[in-house]
PDB file of C-alpha atoms in Angstrom:
ATOM      1  CA  MET A   1       3.671 -20.360 -28.446  1.00  0.00           C
ATOM      2  CA  GLU A   2       6.912 -18.405 -28.251  1.00  0.00           C
ATOM      3  CA  HIS A   3       6.242 -16.922 -24.821  1.00  0.00           C
ATOM      4  CA  GLY A   4       4.939 -20.160 -23.316  1.00  0.00           C
ATOM      5  CA  LYS A   5       8.006 -20.945 -21.246  1.00  0.00           C
ATOM      6  CA  LYS A   6       8.269 -17.442 -19.879  1.00  0.00           C
ATOM      7  CA  GLU A   7       4.642 -17.477 -18.785  1.00  0.00           C
ATOM      8  CA  THR A   8       5.297 -20.438 -16.456  1.00  0.00           C
ATOM      9  CA  LYS A   9       7.390 -18.196 -14.201  1.00  0.00           C
ATOM     10  CA  ARG A  10       5.026 -17.492 -11.312  1.00  0.00           C
ATOM     11  CA  VAL A  11       5.363 -14.027  -9.863  1.00  0.00           C
ATOM     12  CA  LEU A  12       3.707 -12.366  -6.863  1.00  0.00           C
ATOM     13  CA  ILE A  13       3.700  -8.578  -7.144  1.00  0.00           C
ATOM     14  CA  THR A  14       2.459  -6.356  -4.351  1.00  0.00           C
ATOM     15  CA  PHE A  15       2.075  -2.599  -4.605  1.00  0.00           C
ATOM     16  CA  ASP A  16       2.018   0.135  -2.026  1.00  0.00           C
ATOM     17  CA  ILE A  17      -0.848   2.580  -2.646  1.00  0.00           C
ATOM     18  CA  ASP A  18      -0.187   6.202  -1.701  1.00  0.00           C
ATOM     19  CA  GLY A  19       2.687   7.691  -3.682  1.00  0.00           C
ATOM     20  CA  THR A  20       3.124   4.481  -5.682  1.00  0.00           C
ATOM     21  CA  LEU A  21      -0.160   3.764  -7.493  1.00  0.00           C
ATOM     22  CA  ILE A  22      -1.919   7.022  -6.662  1.00  0.00           C
ATOM     23  CA  ARG A  23      -1.084  10.532  -5.542  1.00  0.00           C
ATOM     24  CA  SER A  24      -2.809  13.205  -3.517  1.00  0.00           C
ATOM     25  CA  THR A  25      -3.771  16.341  -5.403  1.00  0.00           C
ATOM     26  CA  GLY A  26      -5.163  19.806  -4.827  1.00  0.00           C
ATOM     27  CA  PRO A  27      -6.619  21.453  -1.738  1.00  0.00           C
ATOM     28  CA  THR A  28      -8.616  18.337  -0.794  1.00  0.00           C
ATOM     29  CA  SER A  29      -5.501  16.116  -0.897  1.00  0.00           C
ATOM     30  CA  ASN A  30      -6.360  12.544   0.238  1.00  0.00           C
ATOM     31  CA  HIS A  31      -9.376  14.137   1.889  1.00  0.00           C
ATOM     32  CA  LEU A  32     -11.354  11.130   3.091  1.00  0.00           C
ATOM     33  CA  HIS A  33      -8.371   9.267   4.537  1.00  0.00           C
ATOM     34  CA  ARG A  34      -7.293  12.313   6.549  1.00  0.00           C
ATOM     35  CA  GLN A  35     -10.865  12.902   7.734  1.00  0.00           C
ATOM     36  CA  ALA A  36     -11.143   9.264   8.824  1.00  0.00           C
ATOM     37  CA  PHE A  37      -8.110   9.721  11.101  1.00  0.00           C
ATOM     38  CA  SER A  38      -9.536  12.919  12.593  1.00  0.00           C
ATOM     39  CA  HIS A  39     -12.921  11.237  13.119  1.00  0.00           C
ATOM     40  CA  ALA A  40     -11.280   8.355  15.006  1.00  0.00           C
ATOM     41  CA  LEU A  41      -9.260  10.711  17.234  1.00  0.00           C
ATOM     42  CA  LEU A  42     -12.395  12.671  18.081  1.00  0.00           C
ATOM     43  CA  GLN A  43     -14.686   9.687  18.665  1.00  0.00           C
ATOM     44  CA  VAL A  44     -12.306   7.644  20.805  1.00  0.00           C
ATOM     45  CA  PHE A  45     -10.278  10.304  22.653  1.00  0.00           C
ATOM     46  CA  GLY A  46     -12.272  13.515  22.175  1.00  0.00           C
ATOM     47  CA  ILE A  47      -9.269  15.078  20.427  1.00  0.00           C
ATOM     48  CA  ASP A  48      -9.999  17.529  17.618  1.00  0.00           C
ATOM     49  CA  GLY A  49      -6.774  16.809  15.750  1.00  0.00           C
ATOM     50  CA  THR A  50      -5.036  15.976  12.487  1.00  0.00           C
ATOM     51  CA  ILE A  51      -2.305  13.572  11.392  1.00  0.00           C
ATOM     52  CA  ASP A  52      -0.487  16.500   9.770  1.00  0.00           C
ATOM     53  CA  VAL A  53       1.210  17.209  13.122  1.00  0.00           C
ATOM     54  CA  ILE A  54       3.577  14.251  12.515  1.00  0.00           C
ATOM     55  CA  GLN A  55       5.707  12.872   9.643  1.00  0.00           C
ATOM     56  CA  HIS A  56       3.645   9.927   8.429  1.00  0.00           C
ATOM     57  CA  HIS A  57       4.869   9.022   4.923  1.00  0.00           C
ATOM     58  CA  GLY A  58       5.658   5.327   4.575  1.00  0.00           C
ATOM     59  CA  SER A  59       4.037   4.455   7.903  1.00  0.00           C
ATOM     60  CA  THR A  60       1.035   2.249   8.690  1.00  0.00           C
ATOM     61  CA  ASP A  61      -2.347   3.625   9.756  1.00  0.00           C
ATOM     62  CA  PRO A  62      -2.048   2.128  13.282  1.00  0.00           C
ATOM     63  CA  ALA A  63       1.442   3.635  13.726  1.00  0.00           C
ATOM     64  CA  ILE A  64       0.138   6.998  12.488  1.00  0.00           C
ATOM     65  CA  LEU A  65      -2.728   6.833  14.994  1.00  0.00           C
ATOM     66  CA  VAL A  66      -0.411   6.022  17.903  1.00  0.00           C
ATOM     67  CA  ASN A  67       2.210   8.642  16.984  1.00  0.00           C
ATOM     68  CA  THR A  68      -0.427  11.328  16.449  1.00  0.00           C
ATOM     69  CA  LEU A  69      -1.975  10.580  19.830  1.00  0.00           C
ATOM     70  CA  ILE A  70       1.460  10.703  21.492  1.00  0.00           C
ATOM     71  CA  HIS A  71       1.891  14.158  19.934  1.00  0.00           C
ATOM     72  CA  TYR A  72      -1.396  15.190  21.554  1.00  0.00           C
ATOM     73  CA  GLY A  73      -0.254  13.930  24.951  1.00  0.00           C
ATOM     74  CA  ILE A  74      -1.786  10.449  25.090  1.00  0.00           C
ATOM     75  CA  PRO A  75       0.643   7.805  26.444  1.00  0.00           C
ATOM     76  CA  SER A  76       1.741   5.210  23.880  1.00  0.00           C
ATOM     77  CA  LYS A  77       0.337   2.313  25.952  1.00  0.00           C
ATOM     78  CA  VAL A  78      -3.103   3.958  26.205  1.00  0.00           C
ATOM     79  CA  ALA A  79      -3.154   4.747  22.471  1.00  0.00           C
ATOM     80  CA  THR A  80      -2.102   1.185  21.577  1.00  0.00           C
ATOM     81  CA  GLU A  81      -4.784  -0.345  23.810  1.00  0.00           C
ATOM     82  CA  LYS A  82      -7.430   1.625  21.904  1.00  0.00           C
ATOM     83  CA  LEU A  83      -6.173   0.729  18.404  1.00  0.00           C
ATOM     84  CA  SER A  84      -9.031  -1.666  17.718  1.00  0.00           C
ATOM     85  CA  ASP A  85     -11.611   1.048  18.461  1.00  0.00           C
ATOM     86  CA  LEU A  86      -9.672   3.638  16.467  1.00  0.00           C
ATOM     87  CA  LYS A  87      -9.417   1.395  13.397  1.00  0.00           C
ATOM     88  CA  SER A  88     -13.131   0.557  13.598  1.00  0.00           C
ATOM     89  CA  LYS A  89     -14.007   4.267  13.664  1.00  0.00           C
ATOM     90  CA  MET A  90     -11.801   4.922  10.608  1.00  0.00           C
ATOM     91  CA  ILE A  91     -13.487   2.156   8.601  1.00  0.00           C
ATOM     92  CA  GLU A  92     -16.940   3.257   9.762  1.00  0.00           C
ATOM     93  CA  PHE A  93     -16.247   6.809   8.592  1.00  0.00           C
ATOM     94  CA  ALA A  94     -14.833   5.713   5.207  1.00  0.00           C
ATOM     95  CA  LYS A  95     -17.817   3.453   4.532  1.00  0.00           C
ATOM     96  CA  GLY A  96     -20.193   6.266   5.394  1.00  0.00           C
ATOM     97  CA  HIS A  97     -18.474   8.572   2.895  1.00  0.00           C
ATOM     98  CA  ALA A  98     -17.493   6.002   0.244  1.00  0.00           C
ATOM     99  CA  LYS A  99     -18.820   8.167  -2.587  1.00  0.00           C
ATOM    100  CA  ASP A 100     -16.081  10.725  -1.769  1.00  0.00           C
ATOM    101  CA  ILE A 101     -13.248   8.176  -1.628  1.00  0.00           C
ATOM    102  CA  GLY A 102     -11.500   9.488  -4.761  1.00  0.00           C
ATOM    103  CA  GLU A 103     -11.589  13.140  -3.723  1.00  0.00           C
ATOM    104  CA  GLY A 104      -8.109  14.690  -3.807  1.00  0.00           C
ATOM    105  CA  LEU A 105      -6.621  11.515  -5.320  1.00  0.00           C
ATOM    106  CA  GLU A 106      -5.571  10.447  -8.813  1.00  0.00           C
ATOM    107  CA  VAL A 107      -3.971   7.385 -10.384  1.00  0.00           C
ATOM    108  CA  LEU A 108      -0.352   8.060 -11.298  1.00  0.00           C
ATOM    109  CA  PRO A 109       0.703   8.070 -14.990  1.00  0.00           C
ATOM    110  CA  GLY A 110       1.377   4.615 -16.441  1.00  0.00           C
ATOM    111  CA  VAL A 111      -0.105   2.748 -13.490  1.00  0.00           C
ATOM    112  CA  GLU A 112      -3.371   1.631 -15.080  1.00  0.00           C
ATOM    113  CA  SER A 113      -1.600   0.459 -18.234  1.00  0.00           C
ATOM    114  CA  LEU A 114       0.947  -1.527 -16.189  1.00  0.00           C
ATOM    115  CA  LEU A 115      -1.722  -3.137 -13.984  1.00  0.00           C
ATOM    116  CA  GLN A 116      -3.753  -4.029 -17.074  1.00  0.00           C
ATOM    117  CA  THR A 117      -0.724  -5.712 -18.676  1.00  0.00           C
ATOM    118  CA  LEU A 118       0.202  -7.609 -15.498  1.00  0.00           C
ATOM    119  CA  SER A 119      -3.381  -8.747 -14.897  1.00  0.00           C
ATOM    120  CA  SER A 120      -3.570 -10.226 -18.405  1.00  0.00           C
ATOM    121  CA  ARG A 121      -0.918 -12.815 -17.473  1.00  0.00           C
ATOM    122  CA  ASP A 122      -2.139 -15.939 -15.696  1.00  0.00           C
ATOM    123  CA  ALA A 123       1.186 -16.579 -13.975  1.00  0.00           C
ATOM    124  CA  ILE A 124       1.175 -13.220 -12.163  1.00  0.00           C
ATOM    125  CA  VAL A 125      -0.682 -12.627  -8.900  1.00  0.00           C
ATOM    126  CA  ILE A 126      -1.201  -8.935  -8.053  1.00  0.00           C
ATOM    127  CA  GLY A 127      -1.950  -7.668  -4.555  1.00  0.00           C
ATOM    128  CA  LEU A 128      -1.446  -4.764  -2.174  1.00  0.00           C
ATOM    129  CA  VAL A 129       0.964  -4.160   0.682  1.00  0.00           C
ATOM    130  CA  THR A 130       0.024  -0.894   2.293  1.00  0.00           C
ATOM    131  CA  GLY A 131      -0.220   0.868   5.617  1.00  0.00           C
ATOM    132  CA  ASN A 132      -3.892   1.549   4.815  1.00  0.00           C
ATOM    133  CA  LEU A 133      -6.515  -0.512   6.637  1.00  0.00           C
ATOM    134  CA  GLU A 134      -7.694  -3.335   4.358  1.00  0.00           C
ATOM    135  CA  GLU A 135     -11.271  -2.206   3.781  1.00  0.00           C
ATOM    136  CA  ASN A 136     -10.198   1.386   3.153  1.00  0.00           C
ATOM    137  CA  ALA A 137      -7.430   0.260   0.768  1.00  0.00           C
ATOM    138  CA  TRP A 138      -9.826  -1.642  -1.485  1.00  0.00           C
ATOM    139  CA  MET A 139     -12.347   1.207  -1.328  1.00  0.00           C
ATOM    140  CA  LYS A 140      -9.623   3.510  -2.698  1.00  0.00           C
ATOM    141  CA  MET A 141      -8.819   1.080  -5.497  1.00  0.00           C
ATOM    142  CA  GLU A 142     -12.490   0.733  -6.390  1.00  0.00           C
ATOM    143  CA  GLY A 143     -13.148   4.472  -6.192  1.00  0.00           C
ATOM    144  CA  LEU A 144     -10.282   5.172  -8.598  1.00  0.00           C
ATOM    145  CA  GLY A 145     -11.324   2.458 -11.040  1.00  0.00           C
ATOM    146  CA  ILE A 146      -8.310   0.135 -10.725  1.00  0.00           C
ATOM    147  CA  GLU A 147      -9.569  -2.570  -8.337  1.00  0.00           C
ATOM    148  CA  LYS A 148     -10.497  -4.750 -11.342  1.00  0.00           C
ATOM    149  CA  TYR A 149      -6.834  -5.354 -12.180  1.00  0.00           C
ATOM    150  CA  PHE A 150      -6.001  -7.071  -8.870  1.00  0.00           C
ATOM    151  CA  SER A 151      -6.095 -10.843  -8.563  1.00  0.00           C
ATOM    152  CA  VAL A 152      -9.270 -12.422  -7.213  1.00  0.00           C
ATOM    153  CA  PRO A 153      -9.609 -13.398  -4.436  1.00  0.00           C
ATOM    154  CA  HIS A 154      -7.891 -10.203  -3.293  1.00  0.00           C
ATOM    155  CA  ILE A 155      -4.690 -10.643  -1.310  1.00  0.00           C
ATOM    156  CA  GLY A 156      -2.323  -8.352   0.521  1.00  0.00           C
ATOM    157  CA  GLY A 157      -0.853  -7.141   3.768  1.00  0.00           C
ATOM    158  CA  PHE A 158      -2.461  -4.121   5.423  1.00  0.00           C
ATOM    159  CA  GLY A 159      -2.223  -1.708   8.319  1.00  0.00           C
ATOM    160  CA  SER A 160      -5.126  -3.606   9.850  1.00  0.00           C
ATOM    161  CA  ASP A 161      -2.886  -6.703  10.031  1.00  0.00           C
ATOM    162  CA  HIS A 162       0.194  -5.307  11.765  1.00  0.00           C
ATOM    163  CA  ILE A 163       1.527  -1.986  13.009  1.00  0.00           C
ATOM    164  CA  ASP A 164       4.974  -2.693  11.474  1.00  0.00           C
ATOM    165  CA  ARG A 165       5.126  -2.502   7.667  1.00  0.00           C
ATOM    166  CA  GLY A 166       7.987  -5.024   7.601  1.00  0.00           C
ATOM    167  CA  HIS A 167       5.619  -7.856   8.481  1.00  0.00           C
ATOM    168  CA  LEU A 168       3.056  -6.975   5.806  1.00  0.00           C
ATOM    169  CA  VAL A 169       5.112  -8.343   2.885  1.00  0.00           C
ATOM    170  CA  LYS A 170       5.348 -11.698   4.673  1.00  0.00           C
ATOM    171  CA  ILE A 171       1.627 -11.688   5.495  1.00  0.00           C
ATOM    172  CA  ALA A 172       0.753 -10.989   1.844  1.00  0.00           C
ATOM    173  CA  ALA A 173       2.988 -13.851   0.672  1.00  0.00           C
ATOM    174  CA  GLU A 174       1.427 -16.305   3.139  1.00  0.00           C
ATOM    175  CA  ARG A 175      -2.060 -15.359   1.945  1.00  0.00           C
ATOM    176  CA  ALA A 176      -1.078 -15.636  -1.713  1.00  0.00           C
ATOM    177  CA  GLU A 177       0.434 -19.095  -1.209  1.00  0.00           C
ATOM    178  CA  LYS A 178      -2.794 -20.310   0.419  1.00  0.00           C
ATOM    179  CA  LEU A 179      -5.150 -18.797  -2.153  1.00  0.00           C
ATOM    180  CA  PHE A 180      -3.003 -19.405  -5.250  1.00  0.00           C
ATOM    181  CA  PRO A 181      -1.321 -22.741  -4.459  1.00  0.00           C
ATOM    182  CA  GLY A 182       2.078 -23.457  -5.947  1.00  0.00           C
ATOM    183  CA  LYS A 183       5.521 -21.968  -5.542  1.00  0.00           C
ATOM    184  CA  PHE A 184       6.210 -18.387  -6.585  1.00  0.00           C
ATOM    185  CA  ASP A 185       9.459 -18.125  -8.506  1.00  0.00           C
ATOM    186  CA  LEU A 186       9.724 -14.455  -7.674  1.00  0.00           C
ATOM    187  CA  ARG A 187       8.142 -12.123  -5.139  1.00  0.00           C
ATOM    188  CA  VAL A 188       8.280  -8.374  -5.721  1.00  0.00           C
ATOM    189  CA  HIS A 189       7.133  -5.384  -3.703  1.00  0.00           C
ATOM    190  CA  VAL A 190       6.841  -1.935  -5.265  1.00  0.00           C
ATOM    191  CA  GLY A 191       6.772   1.226  -3.174  1.00  0.00           C
ATOM    192  CA  ASP A 192       7.794   4.868  -3.006  1.00  0.00           C
ATOM    193  CA  ALA A 193       9.221   5.131   0.524  1.00  0.00           C
ATOM    194  CA  PRO A 194      12.393   3.865   2.250  1.00  0.00           C
ATOM    195  CA  ASN A 195      10.077   1.858   4.555  1.00  0.00           C
ATOM    196  CA  ASP A 196       8.735   0.038   1.464  1.00  0.00           C
ATOM    197  CA  ILE A 197      12.263  -0.936   0.441  1.00  0.00           C
ATOM    198  CA  ARG A 198      13.083  -2.171   3.935  1.00  0.00           C
ATOM    199  CA  ALA A 199       9.759  -4.023   4.214  1.00  0.00           C
ATOM    200  CA  ALA A 200      10.276  -5.782   0.869  1.00  0.00           C
ATOM    201  CA  GLU A 201      13.742  -6.986   1.834  1.00  0.00           C
ATOM    202  CA  PHE A 202      12.631  -7.986   5.352  1.00  0.00           C
ATOM    203  CA  GLY A 203       9.811  -9.978   3.765  1.00  0.00           C
ATOM    204  CA  GLY A 204      12.053 -11.761   1.257  1.00  0.00           C
ATOM    205  CA  ALA A 205      10.845  -9.918  -1.837  1.00  0.00           C
ATOM    206  CA  LEU A 206      12.707  -8.013  -4.526  1.00  0.00           C
ATOM    207  CA  ALA A 207      12.339  -4.314  -3.696  1.00  0.00           C
ATOM    208  CA  ILE A 208      11.387  -1.954  -6.504  1.00  0.00           C
ATOM    209  CA  GLY A 209      11.350   1.704  -5.527  1.00  0.00           C
ATOM    210  CA  VAL A 210       9.600   4.445  -7.474  1.00  0.00           C
ATOM    211  CA  CYS A 211      10.353   8.171  -7.204  1.00  0.00           C
ATOM    212  CA  THR A 212       6.704   9.194  -7.432  1.00  0.00           C
ATOM    213  CA  GLY A 213       6.241  10.057  -3.752  1.00  0.00           C
ATOM    214  CA  ILE A 214       8.208  12.498  -1.620  1.00  0.00           C
ATOM    215  CA  PHE A 215      11.472  10.510  -1.664  1.00  0.00           C
ATOM    216  CA  GLY A 216      14.223  10.630  -4.290  1.00  0.00           C
ATOM    217  CA  LYS A 217      16.430   7.911  -5.769  1.00  0.00           C
ATOM    218  CA  GLU A 218      19.244   8.478  -3.294  1.00  0.00           C
ATOM    219  CA  GLU A 219      17.000   7.996  -0.242  1.00  0.00           C
ATOM    220  CA  LEU A 220      15.478   4.835  -1.712  1.00  0.00           C
ATOM    221  CA  ASP A 221      18.895   3.421  -2.658  1.00  0.00           C
ATOM    222  CA  GLN A 222      20.209   4.104   0.845  1.00  0.00           C
ATOM    223  CA  ALA A 223      17.328   2.164   2.421  1.00  0.00           C
ATOM    224  CA  SER A 224      18.367  -1.013   0.587  1.00  0.00           C
ATOM    225  CA  THR A 225      20.870  -3.601   1.745  1.00  0.00           C
ATOM    226  CA  GLU A 226      20.090  -6.052  -1.059  1.00  0.00           C
ATOM    227  CA  GLY A 227      20.308  -4.023  -4.262  1.00  0.00           C
ATOM    228  CA  ALA A 228      16.824  -2.634  -4.697  1.00  0.00           C
ATOM    229  CA  VAL A 229      15.888  -1.433  -8.158  1.00  0.00           C
ATOM    230  CA  VAL A 230      14.795   2.198  -8.209  1.00  0.00           C
ATOM    231  CA  LEU A 231      12.680   3.523 -11.107  1.00  0.00           C
ATOM    232  CA  LYS A 232      11.666   7.075 -11.925  1.00  0.00           C
ATOM    233  CA  ASN A 233       8.003   5.967 -12.219  1.00  0.00           C
ATOM    234  CA  LEU A 234       5.836   3.109 -13.512  1.00  0.00           C
ATOM    235  CA  SER A 235       5.305   4.525 -17.000  1.00  0.00           C
ATOM    236  CA  ASP A 236       7.663   2.141 -18.826  1.00  0.00           C
ATOM    237  CA  CYS A 237       5.748  -1.130 -18.824  1.00  0.00           C
ATOM    238  CA  GLU A 238       8.294  -2.979 -20.976  1.00  0.00           C
ATOM    239  CA  SER A 239      11.203  -2.128 -18.674  1.00  0.00           C
ATOM    240  CA  PHE A 240       9.177  -3.249 -15.670  1.00  0.00           C
ATOM    241  CA  LEU A 241       8.429  -6.631 -17.286  1.00  0.00           C
ATOM    242  CA  ASN A 242      12.104  -7.020 -18.247  1.00  0.00           C
ATOM    243  CA  LEU A 243      13.074  -6.446 -14.631  1.00  0.00           C
ATOM    244  CA  LEU A 244      10.933  -9.428 -13.664  1.00  0.00           C
ATOM    245  CA  GLY A 245      12.390 -11.561 -16.423  1.00  0.00           C
ATOM    246  CA  LEU A 246       9.070 -11.608 -18.274  1.00  0.00           C
TER     247      LEU A 246
END
């Protein structure tokens, strides 16, 4: 087969979620995720608050929780000590409202087609690296109909694993190497925020930025010290595969 040799190149690709695979839309923008934060703040600290009081794009859920609580006057140490309870309350809320998980969210153009193409290749392992908590991340993927394209068993690095996004790319790679034994010839992380670019490079992966979130090409380029590739979006499947040498 003509493509046989190319197919032996083993690639691990991880995707960020919000702003990369999906976007928030309309008046109920990312409704359930935002509500889950507010529920946790109320249940654990009695604070009737919202994450919209801080800049949270490209952050992890635990960091968002801590920074929001600091805004509301809770000391960082106290907020950090309660992270386990806060995360549990977020997951509990999301599970209780799972039928609404896709409200105010939509899959970005080209994403489903790209995931479908990647998932059809045996030598490619597809996972997530996201600031979302793990259970909530997969609920989003399922609710939007794209979970089926990710490698099984599911792998990734999540906000439930570490407060710092930089470590999540490494965590995802370690999990992939255990569950899909053998060396990966290339590791790639795709995201829409400068923090995604920095995390990819910190974690030893090729950084691919996409301008489908709130950041432009210049901001994504500036975040890179190792020549990240920045794309307008994920609509051109062929170009994406060429980037990976596939």
